[in-house]
Coordinates of C-alpha atoms in Angstrom, one line a residue:
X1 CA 94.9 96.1 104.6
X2 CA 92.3 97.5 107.1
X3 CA 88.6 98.1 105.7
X4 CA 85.3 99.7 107.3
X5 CA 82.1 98.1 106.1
X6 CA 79.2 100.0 106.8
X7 CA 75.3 99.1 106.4
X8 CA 73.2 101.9 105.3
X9 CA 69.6 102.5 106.6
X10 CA 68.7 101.1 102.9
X11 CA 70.8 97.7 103.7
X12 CA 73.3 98.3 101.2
X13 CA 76.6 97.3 102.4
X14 CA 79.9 99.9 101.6
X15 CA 83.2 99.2 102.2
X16 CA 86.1 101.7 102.7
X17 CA 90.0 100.9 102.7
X18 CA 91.4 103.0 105.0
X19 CA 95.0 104.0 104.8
X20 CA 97.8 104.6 107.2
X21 CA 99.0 107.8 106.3
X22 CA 96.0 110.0 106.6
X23 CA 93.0 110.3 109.2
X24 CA 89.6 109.3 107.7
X25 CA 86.7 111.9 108.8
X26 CA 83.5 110.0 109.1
X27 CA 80.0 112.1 109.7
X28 CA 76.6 113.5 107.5
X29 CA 78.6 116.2 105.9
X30 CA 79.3 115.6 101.7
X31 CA 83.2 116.9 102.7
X32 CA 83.8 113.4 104.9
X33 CA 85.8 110.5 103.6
X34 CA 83.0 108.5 104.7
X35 CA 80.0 109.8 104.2
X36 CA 77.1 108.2 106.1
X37 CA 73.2 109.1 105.3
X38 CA 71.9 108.5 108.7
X39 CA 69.7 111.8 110.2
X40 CA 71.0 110.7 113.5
X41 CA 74.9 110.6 112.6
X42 CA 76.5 114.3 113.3
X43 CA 78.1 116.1 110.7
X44 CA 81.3 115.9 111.6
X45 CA 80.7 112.5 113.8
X46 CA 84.3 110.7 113.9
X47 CA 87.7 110.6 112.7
X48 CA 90.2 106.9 112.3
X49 CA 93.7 107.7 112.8
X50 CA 96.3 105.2 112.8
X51 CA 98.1 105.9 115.7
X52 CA 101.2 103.3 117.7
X53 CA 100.5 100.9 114.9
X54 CA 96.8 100.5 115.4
X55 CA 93.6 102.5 113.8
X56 CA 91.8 104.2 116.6
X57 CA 88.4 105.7 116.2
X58 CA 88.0 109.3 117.7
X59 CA 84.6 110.5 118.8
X60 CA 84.3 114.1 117.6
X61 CA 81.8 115.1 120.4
X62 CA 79.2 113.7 117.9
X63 CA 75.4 114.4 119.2
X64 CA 74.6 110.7 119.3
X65 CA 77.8 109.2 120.4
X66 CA 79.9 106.3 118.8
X67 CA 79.8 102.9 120.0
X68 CA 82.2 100.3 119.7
X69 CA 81.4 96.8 120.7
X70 CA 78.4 98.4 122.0
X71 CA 80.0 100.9 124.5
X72 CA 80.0 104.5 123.9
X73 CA 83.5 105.7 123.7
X74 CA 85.4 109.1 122.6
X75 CA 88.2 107.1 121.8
X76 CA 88.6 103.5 121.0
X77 CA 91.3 101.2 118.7
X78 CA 89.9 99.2 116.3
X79 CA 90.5 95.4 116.2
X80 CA 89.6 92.9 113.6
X81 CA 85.8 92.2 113.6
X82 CA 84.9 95.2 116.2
X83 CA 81.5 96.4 115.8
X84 CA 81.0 99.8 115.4
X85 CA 77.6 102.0 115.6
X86 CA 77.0 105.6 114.9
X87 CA 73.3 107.0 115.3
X88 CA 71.4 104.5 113.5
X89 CA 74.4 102.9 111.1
X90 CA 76.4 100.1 112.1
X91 CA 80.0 98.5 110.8
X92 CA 82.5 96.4 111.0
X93 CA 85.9 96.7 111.2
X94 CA 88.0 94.3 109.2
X95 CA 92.2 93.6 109.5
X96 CA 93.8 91.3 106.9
X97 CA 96.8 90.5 106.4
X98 CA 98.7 92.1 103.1
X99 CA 99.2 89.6 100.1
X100 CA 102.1 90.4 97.6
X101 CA 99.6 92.6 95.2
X102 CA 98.5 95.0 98.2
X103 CA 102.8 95.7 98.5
X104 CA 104.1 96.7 95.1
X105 CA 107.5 97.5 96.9
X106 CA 108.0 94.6 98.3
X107 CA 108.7 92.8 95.0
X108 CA 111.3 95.4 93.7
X109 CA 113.0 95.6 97.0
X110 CA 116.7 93.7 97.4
X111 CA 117.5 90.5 99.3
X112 CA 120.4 89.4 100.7
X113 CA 122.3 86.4 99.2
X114 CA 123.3 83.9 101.4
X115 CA 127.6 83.7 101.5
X116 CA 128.6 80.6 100.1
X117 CA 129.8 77.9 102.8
X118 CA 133.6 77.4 102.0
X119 CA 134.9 80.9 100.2
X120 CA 138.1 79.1 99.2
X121 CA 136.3 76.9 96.8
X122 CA 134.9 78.1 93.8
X123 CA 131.9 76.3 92.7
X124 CA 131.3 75.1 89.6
X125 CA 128.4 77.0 88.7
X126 CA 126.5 79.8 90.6
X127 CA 124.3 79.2 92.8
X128 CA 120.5 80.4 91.8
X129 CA 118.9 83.4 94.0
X130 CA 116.8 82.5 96.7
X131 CA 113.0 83.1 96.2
X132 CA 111.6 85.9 97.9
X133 CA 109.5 85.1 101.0
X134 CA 105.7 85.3 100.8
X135 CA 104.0 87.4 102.8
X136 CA 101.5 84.7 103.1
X137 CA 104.0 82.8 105.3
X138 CA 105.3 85.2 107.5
X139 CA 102.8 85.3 111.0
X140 CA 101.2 88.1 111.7
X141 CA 102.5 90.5 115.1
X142 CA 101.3 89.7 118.0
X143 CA 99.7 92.7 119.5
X144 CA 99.1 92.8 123.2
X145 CA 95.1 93.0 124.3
X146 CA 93.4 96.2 124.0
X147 CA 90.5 97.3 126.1
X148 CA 87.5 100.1 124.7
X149 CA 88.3 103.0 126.7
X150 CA 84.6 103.9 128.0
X151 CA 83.3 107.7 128.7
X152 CA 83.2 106.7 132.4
X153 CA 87.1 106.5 132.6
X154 CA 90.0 108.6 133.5
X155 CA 91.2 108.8 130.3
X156 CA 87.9 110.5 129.0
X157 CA 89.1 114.0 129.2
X158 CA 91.7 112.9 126.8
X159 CA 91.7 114.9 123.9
X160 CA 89.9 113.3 120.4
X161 CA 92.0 115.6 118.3
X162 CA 95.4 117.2 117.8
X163 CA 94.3 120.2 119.7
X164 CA 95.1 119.7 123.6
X165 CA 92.2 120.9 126.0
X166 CA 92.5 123.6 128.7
X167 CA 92.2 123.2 132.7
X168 CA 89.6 124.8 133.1
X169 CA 89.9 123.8 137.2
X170 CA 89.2 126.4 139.9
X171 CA 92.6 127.4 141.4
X172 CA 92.7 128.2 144.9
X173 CA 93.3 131.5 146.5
X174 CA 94.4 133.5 149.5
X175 CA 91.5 134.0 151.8
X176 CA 90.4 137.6 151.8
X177 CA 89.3 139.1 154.8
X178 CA 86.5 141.8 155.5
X179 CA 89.9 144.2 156.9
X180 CA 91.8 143.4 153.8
X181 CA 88.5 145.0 151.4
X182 CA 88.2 147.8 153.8
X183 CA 85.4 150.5 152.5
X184 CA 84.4 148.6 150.0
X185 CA 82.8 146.0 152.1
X186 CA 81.0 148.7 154.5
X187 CA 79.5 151.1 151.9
X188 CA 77.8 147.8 150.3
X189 CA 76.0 146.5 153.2

């Protein structure tokens, strides 16, 4: 379960679970998921996707900028305890593992009975089912290292949405010459 803790400008403290199937937008504007009262956040300030099995924090080309770790990004994946600031609010970000209540399928879902050991022989009474495993035991992935991807990169024309940018670059050309213009040239100059 992955929540967003956020310290207002009064120093109340709000927490947001966010959730894997949907982007959270983050900014000033009352339509947000996460709406923060700072005069210095942008309306529409930042979006968390959970993309490749991480949530990343998209900068929406926010006035101010969003900082994670304390480096101004456009886009950045969130790790457990990163610190995140937009205009004059900061956060944390916070990844624990699931327990049993947080996975309601998990209980109702099948296991597989082990086969007995010698088929031929019936036992004598059966055997009970296994318990299920808890989630408690099971280790969580191992991830490899992540790195803030800073404005100063390559990667920072990347897009921070699901719409892909133009090339706007300056193609070349044939070189013109004053014979190929002709008149044109002359009856200017």
């Amino acid at each position: 379960m992955a929540k967003l803790f956020f310290v207002g400008l009064d120093g109340t403290e709000k927490s947001y679970r966010l959730q894997t199937h949907r982007p959270f937008t983050v900014g000033r504007d009352p339509g947000n998921d996460i709406i923060l009262r700072d005069p210095k956040v942008s309306r529409h300030h930042a979006e968390i996707v959970f993309e490749r099995g991480f949530f990343v924090l998209h900068d929406l080309a926010s006035a101010n900028g969003t900082y994670v770790n304390g480096r101004r990004i456009r886009v950045a994946p969130l790790t457990h305890g990163a610190k995140v600031r937009m205009g004059n609010t900061y956060g944390r970000f916070s990844e624990e593992l699931p327990t049993e209540t947080d996975d309601p399928q998990q209980k109702n879902e099948p296991y597989e009975q082990p086969l007995p050991s010698n088929a031929s022989t019936p036992s004598p009474s059966p055997a009970p089912p296994p318990s299920a495993p808890s989630l408690a035991a099971v280790p969580p992935p191992i991830a490899p290292p992540l790195s803030v991807v800073s404005v100063t990169d390559d990667l920072a024309d990347m897009p921070t949405s699901s719409h892909e940018r133009l090339a706007m670059d300056t193609m070349p050309h044939e070189k013109i010459t004053e014979e190929d213009l002709g008149d044109d040239v002359k009856k200017k100059a």
